[in-house]
Amino acid sequence: MVVAEVRVELKKGVADPEGKNTLKALELLGFEGVKDVKTVKVFDIFIDVDAGHAEKKVEEMCRKLLANPVIHNYSIKIK
Amino acid sequence: MVVAEVRVELKKGVADPEGKNTLKALELLGFEGVKDVKTVKVFDIFIDVDAGHAEKKVEEMCRKLLANPVIHNYSIKIK
């Protein structure tokens, strides 16, 4: 059993309203020095394959389902 | 400038419909061997403090805003 951590984040220049609103909320709560907040979606995928094939398989999942190539970058970590 | 990575995940036993639906979609797409999918929300917070004080401050952000103690566990990594 392999756990693949897929990190799907927005490409540079794509608006991140959730991050911006979190930043505003932190400021309203009185936190100082916060310059920016970025939100990232992570999928922990539990797969029953050997580690050697896992990365290729998860890469395909990203292309077909998990990430939108127009707005997302993704990275895969096999644990 | 410090980047704090805050990982907010659902506690054990809390329903994760997004993860469950992703699992279903992967199965429908023909991916075999996928046992479970868990979704995690990550906030990358860019703060202007020294690294020594960053963790305490981000911990407070989690308690006050980013995580709901009823359903979430969180972990903080300072980079």
mmCIF file of C-alpha atoms in Angstrom:
data_model
loop_
_atom_site.group_PDB
_atom_site.id
_atom_site.type_symbol
_atom_site.label_atom_id
_atom_site.label_comp_id
_atom_site.label_asym_id
_atom_site.label_seq_id
_atom_site.Cartn_x
_atom_site.Cartn_y
_atom_site.Cartn_z
ATOM 1 C CA MET A 1 0.000 0.000 0.000
ATOM 2 C CA VAL A 2 1.386 3.338 -1.118
ATOM 3 C CA VAL A 3 0.223 6.798 -0.099
ATOM 4 C CA ALA A 4 0.568 9.434 -2.806
ATOM 5 C CA GLU A 5 0.350 13.049 -1.755
ATOM 6 C CA VAL A 6 -0.870 15.183 -4.653
ATOM 7 C CA ARG A 7 -0.476 18.930 -4.167
ATOM 8 C CA VAL A 8 -2.675 20.931 -6.562
ATOM 9 C CA GLU A 9 -1.939 24.642 -6.480
ATOM 10 C CA LEU A 10 -3.011 27.599 -8.569
ATOM 11 C CA LYS A 11 -0.652 28.824 -11.276
ATOM 12 C CA LYS A 12 1.051 32.173 -10.800
ATOM 13 C CA GLY A 13 -1.337 34.945 -11.821
ATOM 14 C CA VAL A 14 -4.520 32.967 -11.233
ATOM 15 C CA ALA A 15 -6.767 34.642 -8.652
ATOM 16 C CA ASP A 16 -6.984 32.940 -5.258
ATOM 17 C CA PRO A 17 -10.048 34.532 -3.607
ATOM 18 C CA GLU A 18 -10.020 32.097 -0.694
ATOM 19 C CA GLY A 19 -6.436 33.011 0.090
ATOM 20 C CA LYS A 20 -7.162 36.730 -0.250
ATOM 21 C CA ASN A 21 -10.172 36.480 2.068
ATOM 22 C CA THR A 22 -8.151 34.519 4.609
ATOM 23 C CA LEU A 23 -5.515 37.257 4.490
ATOM 24 C CA LYS A 24 -8.177 39.922 5.093
ATOM 25 C CA ALA A 25 -9.708 37.945 7.968
ATOM 26 C CA LEU A 26 -6.291 37.528 9.608
ATOM 27 C CA GLU A 27 -5.728 41.282 9.353
ATOM 28 C CA LEU A 28 -9.161 41.993 10.839
ATOM 29 C CA LEU A 29 -8.297 39.664 13.727
ATOM 30 C CA GLY A 30 -5.267 41.833 14.417
ATOM 31 C CA PHE A 31 -2.469 39.628 13.053
ATOM 32 C CA GLU A 32 0.343 41.836 11.799
ATOM 33 C CA GLY A 33 3.043 41.138 9.260
ATOM 34 C CA VAL A 34 1.039 38.681 7.155
ATOM 35 C CA LYS A 35 2.007 39.432 3.554
ATOM 36 C CA ASP A 36 0.091 36.800 1.621
ATOM 37 C CA VAL A 37 -1.919 33.611 1.982
ATOM 38 C CA LYS A 38 -2.075 30.941 -0.707
ATOM 39 C CA THR A 39 -4.439 28.003 -0.599
ATOM 40 C CA VAL A 40 -3.449 24.596 -1.871
ATOM 41 C CA LYS A 41 -5.561 21.489 -2.296
ATOM 42 C CA VAL A 42 -3.946 18.241 -1.265
ATOM 43 C CA PHE A 43 -5.234 14.745 -2.060
ATOM 44 C CA ASP A 44 -3.828 11.839 -0.056
ATOM 45 C CA ILE A 45 -4.412 8.832 -2.299
ATOM 46 C CA PHE A 46 -4.072 5.330 -0.845
ATOM 47 C CA ILE A 47 -3.264 2.894 -3.642
ATOM 48 C CA ASP A 48 -2.505 -0.776 -3.772
ATOM 49 C CA VAL A 49 0.409 -0.802 -6.233
ATOM 50 C CA ASP A 50 4.139 -1.075 -5.875
ATOM 51 C CA ALA A 51 5.936 2.216 -5.384
ATOM 52 C CA GLY A 52 7.622 1.966 -8.793
ATOM 53 C CA HIS A 53 4.350 2.184 -10.702
ATOM 54 C CA ALA A 54 2.564 4.520 -8.306
ATOM 55 C CA GLU A 55 4.004 7.793 -9.587
ATOM 56 C CA LYS A 56 3.094 7.135 -13.224
ATOM 57 C CA LYS A 57 -0.431 6.113 -12.230
ATOM 58 C CA VAL A 58 -0.984 9.140 -10.019
ATOM 59 C CA GLU A 59 0.433 11.416 -12.725
ATOM 60 C CA GLU A 60 -2.292 10.062 -15.026
ATOM 61 C CA MET A 61 -4.954 10.700 -12.337
ATOM 62 C CA CYS A 62 -3.805 14.313 -12.145
ATOM 63 C CA ARG A 63 -4.033 14.750 -15.894
ATOM 64 C CA LYS A 64 -7.429 13.097 -16.169
ATOM 65 C CA LEU A 65 -9.178 14.321 -13.025
ATOM 66 C CA LEU A 66 -7.433 16.072 -10.176
ATOM 67 C CA ALA A 67 -5.872 19.113 -11.825
ATOM 68 C CA ASN A 68 -7.023 21.544 -14.470
ATOM 69 C CA PRO A 69 -3.979 22.334 -16.636
ATOM 70 C CA VAL A 70 -5.300 25.789 -17.469
ATOM 71 C CA ILE A 71 -5.083 27.014 -13.873
ATOM 72 C CA HIS A 72 -3.274 24.386 -11.799
ATOM 73 C CA ASN A 73 0.231 23.140 -11.185
ATOM 74 C CA TYR A 74 0.580 19.849 -9.380
ATOM 75 C CA SER A 75 3.282 17.889 -7.652
ATOM 76 C CA ILE A 76 3.290 14.284 -6.501
ATOM 77 C CA LYS A 77 5.063 12.817 -3.503
ATOM 78 C CA ILE A 78 5.044 9.043 -2.955
ATOM 79 C CA LYS A 79 5.322 8.016 0.702
ATOM 80 C CA MET B 1 10.135 36.575 5.582
ATOM 81 C CA VAL B 2 8.931 33.195 6.701
ATOM 82 C CA VAL B 3 6.568 30.794 4.907
ATOM 83 C CA ALA B 4 4.359 28.740 7.212
ATOM 84 C CA GLU B 5 2.633 25.733 5.717
ATOM 85 C CA VAL B 6 -0.551 24.960 7.630
ATOM 86 C CA ARG B 7 -2.110 21.576 6.883
ATOM 87 C CA VAL B 8 -5.758 21.383 7.980
ATOM 88 C CA GLU B 9 -7.195 17.880 7.743
ATOM 89 C CA LEU B 10 -10.400 16.255 8.900
ATOM 90 C CA LYS B 11 -10.349 14.280 12.135
ATOM 91 C CA LYS B 12 -10.713 10.518 11.967
ATOM 92 C CA GLY B 13 -14.383 9.619 11.637
ATOM 93 C CA VAL B 14 -15.445 12.930 10.094
ATOM 94 C CA ALA B 15 -17.040 12.445 6.670
ATOM 95 C CA ASP B 16 -14.964 13.588 3.680
ATOM 96 C CA PRO B 17 -17.476 13.711 0.796
ATOM 97 C CA GLU B 18 -15.002 15.389 -1.543
ATOM 98 C CA GLY B 19 -12.529 12.570 -0.989
ATOM 99 C CA LYS B 20 -15.230 9.931 -1.393
ATOM 100 C CA ASN B 21 -16.441 11.474 -4.655
ATOM 101 C CA THR B 22 -12.879 11.705 -5.974
ATOM 102 C CA LEU B 23 -12.450 8.016 -5.172
ATOM 103 C CA LYS B 24 -15.654 7.188 -7.059
ATOM 104 C CA ALA B 25 -14.607 9.282 -10.046
ATOM 105 C CA LEU B 26 -11.191 7.582 -10.175
ATOM 106 C CA GLU B 27 -12.901 4.197 -10.172
ATOM 107 C CA LEU B 28 -15.272 5.280 -12.945
ATOM 108 C CA LEU B 29 -12.260 6.402 -14.974
ATOM 109 C CA GLY B 30 -10.902 2.869 -14.693
ATOM 110 C CA PHE B 31 -8.148 3.357 -12.105
ATOM 111 C CA GLU B 32 -7.744 0.150 -10.133
ATOM 112 C CA GLY B 33 -6.337 -0.431 -6.668
ATOM 113 C CA VAL B 34 -7.306 2.954 -5.238
ATOM 114 C CA LYS B 35 -8.390 2.246 -1.653
ATOM 115 C CA ASP B 36 -9.150 5.703 -0.308
ATOM 116 C CA VAL B 37 -8.764 9.402 -1.055
ATOM 117 C CA LYS B 38 -8.479 12.035 1.654
ATOM 118 C CA THR B 39 -8.608 15.745 0.996
ATOM 119 C CA VAL B 40 -6.510 18.187 2.950
ATOM 120 C CA LYS B 41 -6.574 21.978 2.889
ATOM 121 C CA VAL B 42 -3.198 23.677 2.965
ATOM 122 C CA PHE B 43 -2.575 27.365 3.611
ATOM 123 C CA ASP B 44 0.828 28.795 2.703
ATOM 124 C CA ILE B 45 1.147 31.881 4.882
ATOM 125 C CA PHE B 46 3.863 34.430 4.098
ATOM 126 C CA ILE B 47 4.701 36.364 7.278
ATOM 127 C CA ASP B 48 7.205 39.042 8.126
ATOM 128 C CA VAL B 49 8.433 37.772 11.504
ATOM 129 C CA ASP B 50 11.515 35.942 12.663
ATOM 130 C CA ALA B 51 11.264 32.175 12.518
ATOM 131 C CA GLY B 52 11.339 31.888 16.304
ATOM 132 C CA HIS B 53 8.050 33.696 16.759
ATOM 133 C CA ALA B 54 6.365 32.419 13.601
ATOM 134 C CA GLU B 55 5.179 29.072 14.930
ATOM 135 C CA LYS B 56 3.443 30.553 17.994
ATOM 136 C CA LYS B 57 1.751 33.170 15.850
ATOM 137 C CA VAL B 58 0.554 30.686 13.225
ATOM 138 C CA GLU B 59 -0.663 28.353 15.972
ATOM 139 C CA GLU B 60 -2.861 31.233 17.194
ATOM 140 C CA MET B 61 -4.142 31.807 13.622
ATOM 141 C CA CYS B 62 -5.177 28.164 13.455
ATOM 142 C CA ARG B 63 -7.034 28.356 16.747
ATOM 143 C CA LYS B 64 -8.770 31.620 15.872
ATOM 144 C CA LEU B 65 -9.529 31.187 12.187
ATOM 145 C CA LEU B 66 -8.070 28.444 10.034
ATOM 146 C CA ALA B 67 -9.196 25.254 11.772
ATOM 147 C CA ASN B 68 -12.396 24.160 13.462
ATOM 148 C CA PRO B 69 -11.383 22.128 16.518
ATOM 149 C CA VAL B 70 -14.575 20.076 16.358
ATOM 150 C CA ILE B 71 -13.683 18.502 13.001
ATOM 151 C CA HIS B 72 -10.097 19.460 12.112
ATOM 152 C CA ASN B 73 -6.569 18.518 13.064
ATOM 153 C CA TYR B 74 -3.839 20.853 11.958
ATOM 154 C CA SER B 75 -0.087 20.814 11.665
ATOM 155 C CA ILE B 76 2.318 23.672 11.050
ATOM 156 C CA LYS B 77 5.612 23.579 9.176
ATOM 157 C CA ILE B 78 7.840 26.653 9.134
ATOM 158 C CA LYS B 79 10.062 26.965 6.031
#
